[in-house]
Coordinates of C-alpha atoms in Angstrom, one line a residue:
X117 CA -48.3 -25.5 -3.8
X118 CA -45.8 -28.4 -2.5
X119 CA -42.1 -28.8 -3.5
X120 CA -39.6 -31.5 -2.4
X121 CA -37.6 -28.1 -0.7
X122 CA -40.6 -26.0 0.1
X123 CA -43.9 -24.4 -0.4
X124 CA -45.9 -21.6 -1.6
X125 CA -48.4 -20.3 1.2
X126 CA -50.4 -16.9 1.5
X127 CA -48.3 -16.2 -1.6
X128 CA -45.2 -16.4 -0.6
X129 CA -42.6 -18.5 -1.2
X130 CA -41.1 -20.7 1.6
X131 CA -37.7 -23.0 1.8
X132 CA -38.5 -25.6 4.1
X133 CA -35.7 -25.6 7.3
X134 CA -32.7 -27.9 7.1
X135 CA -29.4 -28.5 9.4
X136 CA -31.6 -27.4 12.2
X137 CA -32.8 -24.4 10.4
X138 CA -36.5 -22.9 10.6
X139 CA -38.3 -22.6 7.4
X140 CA -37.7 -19.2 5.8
X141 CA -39.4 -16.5 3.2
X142 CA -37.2 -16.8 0.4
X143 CA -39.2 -14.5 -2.1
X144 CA -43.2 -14.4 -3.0
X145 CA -45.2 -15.1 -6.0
X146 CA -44.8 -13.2 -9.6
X147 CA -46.7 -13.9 -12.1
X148 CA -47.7 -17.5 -11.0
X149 CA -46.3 -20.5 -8.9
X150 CA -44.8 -22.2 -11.5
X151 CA -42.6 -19.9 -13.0
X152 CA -42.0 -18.8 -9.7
X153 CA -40.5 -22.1 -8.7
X154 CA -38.6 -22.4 -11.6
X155 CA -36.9 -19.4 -11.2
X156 CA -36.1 -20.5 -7.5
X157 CA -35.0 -23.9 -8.4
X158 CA -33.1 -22.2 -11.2
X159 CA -31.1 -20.1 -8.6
X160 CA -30.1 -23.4 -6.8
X161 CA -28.5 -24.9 -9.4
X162 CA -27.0 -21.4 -10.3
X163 CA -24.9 -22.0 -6.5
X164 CA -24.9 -25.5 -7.2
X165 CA -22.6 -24.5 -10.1
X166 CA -20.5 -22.0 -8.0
X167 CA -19.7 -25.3 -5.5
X168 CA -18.6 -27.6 -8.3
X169 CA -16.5 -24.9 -10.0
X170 CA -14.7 -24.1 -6.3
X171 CA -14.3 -27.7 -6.4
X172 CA -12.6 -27.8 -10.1
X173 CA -10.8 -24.8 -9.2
X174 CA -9.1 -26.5 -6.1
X175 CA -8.5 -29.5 -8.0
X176 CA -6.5 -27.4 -10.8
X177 CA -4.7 -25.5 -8.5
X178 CA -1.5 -26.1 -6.9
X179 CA -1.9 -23.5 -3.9
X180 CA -5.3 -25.5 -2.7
X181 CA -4.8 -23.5 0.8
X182 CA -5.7 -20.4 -1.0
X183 CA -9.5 -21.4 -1.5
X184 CA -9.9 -22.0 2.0
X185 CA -11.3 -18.9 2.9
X186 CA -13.4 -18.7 -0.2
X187 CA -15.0 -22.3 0.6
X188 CA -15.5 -20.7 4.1
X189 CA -17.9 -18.1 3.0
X190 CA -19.2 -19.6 0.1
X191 CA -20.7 -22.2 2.6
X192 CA -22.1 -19.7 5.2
X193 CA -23.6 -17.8 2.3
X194 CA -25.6 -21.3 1.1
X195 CA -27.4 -21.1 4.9
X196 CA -29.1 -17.9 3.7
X197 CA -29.7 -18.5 -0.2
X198 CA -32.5 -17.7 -1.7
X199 CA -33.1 -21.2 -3.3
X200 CA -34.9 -24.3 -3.7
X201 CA -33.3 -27.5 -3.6
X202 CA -31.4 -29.7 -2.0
X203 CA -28.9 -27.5 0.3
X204 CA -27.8 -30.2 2.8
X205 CA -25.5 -32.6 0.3
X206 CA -23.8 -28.9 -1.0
X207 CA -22.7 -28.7 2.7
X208 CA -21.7 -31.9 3.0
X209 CA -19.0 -31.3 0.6
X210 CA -17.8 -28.2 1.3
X211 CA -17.3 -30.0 4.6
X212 CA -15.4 -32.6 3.7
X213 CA -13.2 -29.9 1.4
X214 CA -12.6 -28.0 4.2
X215 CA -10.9 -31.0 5.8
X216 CA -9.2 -31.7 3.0
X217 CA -7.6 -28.6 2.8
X218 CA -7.1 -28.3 6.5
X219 CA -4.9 -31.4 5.8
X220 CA -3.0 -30.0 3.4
X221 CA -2.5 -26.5 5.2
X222 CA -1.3 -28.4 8.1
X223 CA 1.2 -30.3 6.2
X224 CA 2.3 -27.2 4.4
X225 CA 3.1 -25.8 7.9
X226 CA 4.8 -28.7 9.3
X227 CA 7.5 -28.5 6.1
X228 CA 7.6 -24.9 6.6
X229 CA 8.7 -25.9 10.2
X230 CA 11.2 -27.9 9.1
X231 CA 12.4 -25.2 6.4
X232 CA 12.4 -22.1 8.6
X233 CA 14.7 -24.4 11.7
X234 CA 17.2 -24.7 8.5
X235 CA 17.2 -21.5 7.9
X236 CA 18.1 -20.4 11.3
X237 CA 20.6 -22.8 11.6
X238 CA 22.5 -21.5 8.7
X239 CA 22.1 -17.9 9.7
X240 CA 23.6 -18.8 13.3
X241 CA 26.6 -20.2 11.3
X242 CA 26.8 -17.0 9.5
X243 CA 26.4 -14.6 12.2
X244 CA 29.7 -13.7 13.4
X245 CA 31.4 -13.8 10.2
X246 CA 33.7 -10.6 8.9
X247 CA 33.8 -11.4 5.3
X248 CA 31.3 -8.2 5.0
X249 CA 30.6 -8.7 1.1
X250 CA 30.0 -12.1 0.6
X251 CA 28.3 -13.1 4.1
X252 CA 25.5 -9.8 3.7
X253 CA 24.5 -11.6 -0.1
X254 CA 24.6 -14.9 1.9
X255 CA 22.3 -13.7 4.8
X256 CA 20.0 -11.4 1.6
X257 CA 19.5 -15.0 0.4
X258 CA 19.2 -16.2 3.4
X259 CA 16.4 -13.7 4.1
X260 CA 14.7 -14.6 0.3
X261 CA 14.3 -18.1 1.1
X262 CA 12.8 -17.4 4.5
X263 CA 10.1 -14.6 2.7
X264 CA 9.2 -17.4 0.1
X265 CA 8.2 -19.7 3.1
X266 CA 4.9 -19.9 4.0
X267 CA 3.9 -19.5 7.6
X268 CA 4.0 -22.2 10.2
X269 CA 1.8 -22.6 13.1
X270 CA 0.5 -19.3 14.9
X271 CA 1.4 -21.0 18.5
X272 CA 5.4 -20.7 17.5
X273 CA 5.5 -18.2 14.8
X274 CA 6.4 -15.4 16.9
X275 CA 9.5 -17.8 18.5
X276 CA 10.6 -18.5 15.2
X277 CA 10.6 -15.3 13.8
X278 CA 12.5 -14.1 16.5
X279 CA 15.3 -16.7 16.3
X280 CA 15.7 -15.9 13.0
X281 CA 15.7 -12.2 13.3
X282 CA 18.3 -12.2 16.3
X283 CA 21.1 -14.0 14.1
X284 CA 20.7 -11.2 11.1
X285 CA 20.5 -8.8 13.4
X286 CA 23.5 -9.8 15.0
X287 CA 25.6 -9.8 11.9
X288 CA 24.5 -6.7 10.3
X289 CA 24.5 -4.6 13.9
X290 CA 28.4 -6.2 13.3
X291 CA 29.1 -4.8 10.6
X292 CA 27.4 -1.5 10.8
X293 CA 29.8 -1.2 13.7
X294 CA 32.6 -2.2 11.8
X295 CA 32.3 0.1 9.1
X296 CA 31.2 3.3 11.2
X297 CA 34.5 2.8 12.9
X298 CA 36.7 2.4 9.6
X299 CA 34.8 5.0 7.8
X300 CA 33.4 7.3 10.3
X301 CA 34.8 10.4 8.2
X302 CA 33.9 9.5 5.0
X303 CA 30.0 9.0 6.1
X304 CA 30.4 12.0 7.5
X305 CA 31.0 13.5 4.0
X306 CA 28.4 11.8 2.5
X307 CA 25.7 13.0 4.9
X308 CA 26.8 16.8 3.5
X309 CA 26.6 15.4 -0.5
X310 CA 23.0 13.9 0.7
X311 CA 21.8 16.6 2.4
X312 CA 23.2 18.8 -1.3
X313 CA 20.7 16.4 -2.8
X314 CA 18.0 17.2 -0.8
X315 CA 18.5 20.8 -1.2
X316 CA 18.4 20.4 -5.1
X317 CA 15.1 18.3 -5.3
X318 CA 13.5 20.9 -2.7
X319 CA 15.4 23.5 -5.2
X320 CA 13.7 22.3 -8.0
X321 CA 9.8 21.4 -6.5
X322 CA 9.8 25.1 -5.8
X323 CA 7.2 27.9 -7.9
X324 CA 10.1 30.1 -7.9
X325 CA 12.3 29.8 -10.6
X326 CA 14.5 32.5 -9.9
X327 CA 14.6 31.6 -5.9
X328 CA 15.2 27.6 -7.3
X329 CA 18.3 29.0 -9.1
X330 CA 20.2 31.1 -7.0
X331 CA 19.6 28.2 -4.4
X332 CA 21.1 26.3 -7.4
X333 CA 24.2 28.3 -8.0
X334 CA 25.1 28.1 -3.9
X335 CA 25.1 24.3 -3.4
X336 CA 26.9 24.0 -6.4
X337 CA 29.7 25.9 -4.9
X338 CA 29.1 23.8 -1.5
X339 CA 29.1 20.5 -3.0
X340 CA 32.6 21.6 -5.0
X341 CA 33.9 22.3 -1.5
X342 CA 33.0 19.4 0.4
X343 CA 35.2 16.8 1.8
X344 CA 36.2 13.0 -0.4
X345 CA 34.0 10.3 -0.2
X346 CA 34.5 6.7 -2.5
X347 CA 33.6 7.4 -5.6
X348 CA 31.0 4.3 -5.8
X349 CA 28.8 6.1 -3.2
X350 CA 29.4 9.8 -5.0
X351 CA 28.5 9.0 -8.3
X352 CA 24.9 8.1 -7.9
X353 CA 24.4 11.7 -5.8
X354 CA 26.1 13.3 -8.6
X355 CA 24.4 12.3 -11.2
X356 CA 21.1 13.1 -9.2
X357 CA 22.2 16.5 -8.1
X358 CA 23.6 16.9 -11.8
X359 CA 20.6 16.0 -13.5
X360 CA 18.6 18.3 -11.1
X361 CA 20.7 21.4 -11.7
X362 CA 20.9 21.4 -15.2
X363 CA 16.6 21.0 -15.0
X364 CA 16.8 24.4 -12.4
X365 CA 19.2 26.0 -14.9
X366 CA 16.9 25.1 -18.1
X367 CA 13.7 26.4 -16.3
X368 CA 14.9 29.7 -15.0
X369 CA 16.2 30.1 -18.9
X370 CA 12.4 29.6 -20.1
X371 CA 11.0 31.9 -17.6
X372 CA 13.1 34.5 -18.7
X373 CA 12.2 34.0 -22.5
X374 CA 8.9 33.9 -22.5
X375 CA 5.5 35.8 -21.1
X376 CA 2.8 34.7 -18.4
X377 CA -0.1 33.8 -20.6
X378 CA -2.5 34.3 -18.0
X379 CA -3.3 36.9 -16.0
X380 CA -3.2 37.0 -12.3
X381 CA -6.8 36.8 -11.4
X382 CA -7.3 34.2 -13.9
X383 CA -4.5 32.3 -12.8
X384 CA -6.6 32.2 -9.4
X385 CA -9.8 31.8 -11.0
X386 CA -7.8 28.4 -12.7
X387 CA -5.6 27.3 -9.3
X388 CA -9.4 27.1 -7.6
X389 CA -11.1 25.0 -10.4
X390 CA -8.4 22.7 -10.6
X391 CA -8.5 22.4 -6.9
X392 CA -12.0 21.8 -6.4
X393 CA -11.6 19.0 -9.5
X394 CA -9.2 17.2 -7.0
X395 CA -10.8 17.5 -3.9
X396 CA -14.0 16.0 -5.7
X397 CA -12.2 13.6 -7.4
X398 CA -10.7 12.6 -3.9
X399 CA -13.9 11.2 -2.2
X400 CA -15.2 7.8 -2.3
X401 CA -13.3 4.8 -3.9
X402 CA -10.8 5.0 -6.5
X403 CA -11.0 3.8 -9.8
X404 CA -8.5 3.5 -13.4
X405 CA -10.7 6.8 -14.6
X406 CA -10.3 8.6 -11.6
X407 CA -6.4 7.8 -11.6
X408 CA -6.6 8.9 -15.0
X409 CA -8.5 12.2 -14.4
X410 CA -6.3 12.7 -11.7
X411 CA -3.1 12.8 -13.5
X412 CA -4.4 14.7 -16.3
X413 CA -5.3 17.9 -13.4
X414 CA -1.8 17.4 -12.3
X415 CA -1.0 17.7 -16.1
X416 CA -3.0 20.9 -16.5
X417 CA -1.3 22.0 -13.0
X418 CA 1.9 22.2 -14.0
X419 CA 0.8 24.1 -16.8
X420 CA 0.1 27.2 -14.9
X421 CA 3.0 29.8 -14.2
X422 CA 5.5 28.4 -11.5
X423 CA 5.0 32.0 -9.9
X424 CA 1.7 32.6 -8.5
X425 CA 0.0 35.3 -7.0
X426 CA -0.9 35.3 -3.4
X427 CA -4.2 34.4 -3.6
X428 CA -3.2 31.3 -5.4
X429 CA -1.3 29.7 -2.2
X430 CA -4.1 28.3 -1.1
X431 CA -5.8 26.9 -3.8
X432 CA -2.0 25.3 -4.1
X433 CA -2.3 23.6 -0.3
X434 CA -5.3 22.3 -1.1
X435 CA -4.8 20.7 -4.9
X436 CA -1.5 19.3 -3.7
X437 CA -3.2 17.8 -0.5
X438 CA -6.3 16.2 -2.5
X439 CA -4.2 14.6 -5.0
X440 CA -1.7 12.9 -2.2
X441 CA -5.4 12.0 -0.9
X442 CA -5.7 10.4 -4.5
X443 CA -2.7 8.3 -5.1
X444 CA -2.6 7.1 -1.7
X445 CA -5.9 5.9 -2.1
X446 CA -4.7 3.9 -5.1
X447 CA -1.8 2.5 -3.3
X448 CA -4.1 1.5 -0.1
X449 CA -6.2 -0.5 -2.6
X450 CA -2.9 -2.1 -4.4
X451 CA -1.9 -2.7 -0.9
X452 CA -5.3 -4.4 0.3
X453 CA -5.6 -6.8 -3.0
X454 CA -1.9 -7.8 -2.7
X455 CA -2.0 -8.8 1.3
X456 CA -5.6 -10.6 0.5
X457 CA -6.2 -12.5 -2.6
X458 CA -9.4 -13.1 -2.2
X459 CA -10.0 -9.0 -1.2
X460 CA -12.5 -8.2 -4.5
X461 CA -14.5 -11.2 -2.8
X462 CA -15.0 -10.0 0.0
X463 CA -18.1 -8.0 1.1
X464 CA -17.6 -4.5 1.4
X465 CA -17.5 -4.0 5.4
X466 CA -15.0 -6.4 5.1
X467 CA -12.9 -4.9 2.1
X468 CA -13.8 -1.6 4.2
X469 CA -12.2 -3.0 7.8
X470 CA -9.0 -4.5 6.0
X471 CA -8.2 -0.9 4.5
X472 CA -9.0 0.9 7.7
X473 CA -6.4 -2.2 9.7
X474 CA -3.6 -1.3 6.9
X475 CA -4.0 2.9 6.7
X476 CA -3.7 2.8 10.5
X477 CA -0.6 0.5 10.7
X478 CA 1.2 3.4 7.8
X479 CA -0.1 5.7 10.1
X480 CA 2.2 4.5 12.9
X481 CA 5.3 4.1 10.8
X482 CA 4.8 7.5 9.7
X483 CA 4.6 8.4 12.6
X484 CA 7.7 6.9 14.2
X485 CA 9.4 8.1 10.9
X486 CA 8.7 11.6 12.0
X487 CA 9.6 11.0 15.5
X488 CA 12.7 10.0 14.4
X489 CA 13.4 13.0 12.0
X490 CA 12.5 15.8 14.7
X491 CA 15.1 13.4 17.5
X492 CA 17.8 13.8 14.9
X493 CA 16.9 17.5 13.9
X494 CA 17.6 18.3 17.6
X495 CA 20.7 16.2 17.7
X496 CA 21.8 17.6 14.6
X497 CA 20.3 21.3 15.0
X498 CA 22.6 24.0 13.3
X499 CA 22.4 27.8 13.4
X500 CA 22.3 28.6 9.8
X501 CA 19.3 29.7 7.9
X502 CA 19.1 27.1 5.2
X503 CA 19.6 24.1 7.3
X504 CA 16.2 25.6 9.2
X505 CA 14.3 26.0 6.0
X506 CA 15.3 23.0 4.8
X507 CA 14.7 21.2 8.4
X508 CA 10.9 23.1 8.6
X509 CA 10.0 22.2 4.6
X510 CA 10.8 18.3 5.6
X511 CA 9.2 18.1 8.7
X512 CA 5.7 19.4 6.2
X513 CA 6.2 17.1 4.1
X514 CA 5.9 14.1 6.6
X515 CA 2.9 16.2 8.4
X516 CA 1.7 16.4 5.4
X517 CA 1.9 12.6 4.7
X518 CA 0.3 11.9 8.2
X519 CA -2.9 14.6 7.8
X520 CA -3.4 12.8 3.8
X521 CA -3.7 9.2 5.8
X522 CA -5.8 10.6 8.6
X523 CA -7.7 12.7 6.4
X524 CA -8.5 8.9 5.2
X525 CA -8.9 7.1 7.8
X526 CA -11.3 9.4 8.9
X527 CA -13.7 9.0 5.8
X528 CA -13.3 5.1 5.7
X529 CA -14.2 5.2 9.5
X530 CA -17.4 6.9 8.6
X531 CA -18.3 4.3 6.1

């Protein structure tokens, strides 16, 4: 049987070639020739439809640029459709809307050219100035407008970028300068009141509530003794180290009034179920029910006695591990739909690739986060007990943040 696109031989169905294409199975006969062409030219205008509504959709639109990349692959997919009808006129006019938007992109960069050499005009005005205040909410807008640009051409981008980073640079390296020498006591203080803070949130994450208290009771008595800093910077450590006492406080009180309800071995027999909930809940993609589910085990986790029995500590590790697994899954795909808007398009190697690009760039800032933390420790190093403990339980906490991301990258590599 004869079309105007193809044929039907030896039962199956063929699309004859076009745009120096071959001519290609597209499918074989069902239940006769006729329907079976019908559905075939039924699927053409089905993609027909997807090219005029691209087209309406740029046409509506005031960010054309953004379709570019969908017009790209819409018009590689139409070489391989499964279709018959007239493919080579389809082409044609993604073509010619591809140059079209080419145009516009390239405009849009020029402009942004002309914007951007603005920008770092005013900044080198700006960059030796002293009046702190006001010239650091000038360069933040400064810095706003320059984020709301879009990009210019790849070539100079780099260039640009720089110029503009060397004149904020040069005014906030300035003033950070100015003020360590002005101040260099008073941050000095504040690095104690900090660290107090970091003590109390530590204080309070712990199982222990007796431990969490007496912890409690001493920095209170160290944060009474430590040296003045402005009030404006103390407040907001205060009221977080306030806020997190009182919580220590009020927990130790409960734990005093009232009875385990479980008993130890079925406190373990829970700490593994919950565990193994997470871990499972962990693999493969993540999705609003699994979130869901998710928060709900961390519900029933916090549930169980803050003081476990031994063989708990490891069902702990492994719960707490799983469900930084989860929500930093969650973030990884918030992450991979905001940097690509056409990311849901895409096909899944590709979704797949972009995720793997992003986790290993967090890797490496994690990384050079903890380098920087263990340089500092060293610098910093002090012979009492409590700064080590409090050193060692940070120091996990970034490991911990680097083994959850590599534990991920690993699984999205085997995909």
């Amino acid at each position: 049987m004869e079309h105007p696109y193809g044929y039907i031989k030896d039962n199956k169905v063929y699309l004859k070639g076009f745009l120096d294409q071959e001519d290609r199975v597209i499918g074989e006969v069902k239940e006769n020739e006729a329907s079976t062409i019908k559905y075939f030219e039924d699927r053409f205008e089905m993609v027909k439809k997807k090219v005029e509504d691209l087209k309406k959709d740029i046409e509506e639109n005031q960010n054309k640029g953004s379709f570019l990349m969908k017009l790209i692959h819409l018009r590689k997919s139409l070489m391989q459709y499964d279709a018959l009808g007239d493919f080579v006129p389809l082409i044609k006019e993604l073509d010619q809307l591809e140059d079209y938007l080419s145009e516009i992109i390239q405009a849009n960069r020029d402009r942004n050219l002309e914007i951007k050499k603005g920008l770092i005009l005013e900044a080198e005005a700006l960059k030796n100035e002293t009046d702190w205040k006001e010239t650091s909410e000038a360069f933040k807008e400064l810095k706003q407008r320059w984020i709301k640009t879009g990009p210019v051409e790849k070539e100079i981008e780099e260039e640009i970028e720089a110029k503009f980073k060397d004149a904020v640079d040069t005014f906030f390296e300035n003033r950070k300068n100015y003020f360590e020498g002005l101040a260099l006591q008073a941050e000095e203080n504040i690095k104690v009141y900090e660290a107090l803070v970091v003590q109390a949130r530590e204080a309070f994450a712990m199982d222990d509530a007796k431990k969490a208290f007496e912890i409690s009771k001493k920095i209170q008595k160290q944060w009474k003794e430590s040296g003045k800093v402005p009030a404006e910077r103390r407040q907001p450590l205060w009221d977080e180290f306030s806020k997190l006492n009182n919580r220590i406080f009020s927990r130790y009180k409960r734990t005093l009034q009232s009875k385990p309800r479980l008993k130890p071995f079925e406190i373990v027999k829970k700490s593994e179920k919950l565990a193994e909930e997470m871990k499972s809940l962990s693999r493969g993609p993540m999705s609003p029910e699994k979130i869901s589910k998710a928060k709900k085990l961390q519900s029933e986790w916090k549930s169980l006695p803050p003081k476990k029995p031994r063989e708990a500590k490891l069902y702990s590790r492994t719960f707490v591990f799983f469900a930084d697994v989860v929500f930093e899954k969650s973030f990884l795909d918030k992450l991979a739909n905001s940097k690509f808007q056409d990311f849901r398009e895409k096909d899944p190697k590709e979704q797949n690739q972009i995720k793997i690009n992003i986790i290993k760039d967090l890797i490496g800032r994690d990384q050079k986060e903890l380098d920087t933390v263990k340089e500092n420790a060293e610098k910093f190093r002090s012979n009492e007990g409590d700064f080590e403990v409090m050193l060692h339980r940070k120091l996990s906490a970034f490991k911990r943040k680097l083994d959850v991301k590599n534990h991920i990258l690993k699984e999205l590599s085997n995909n």
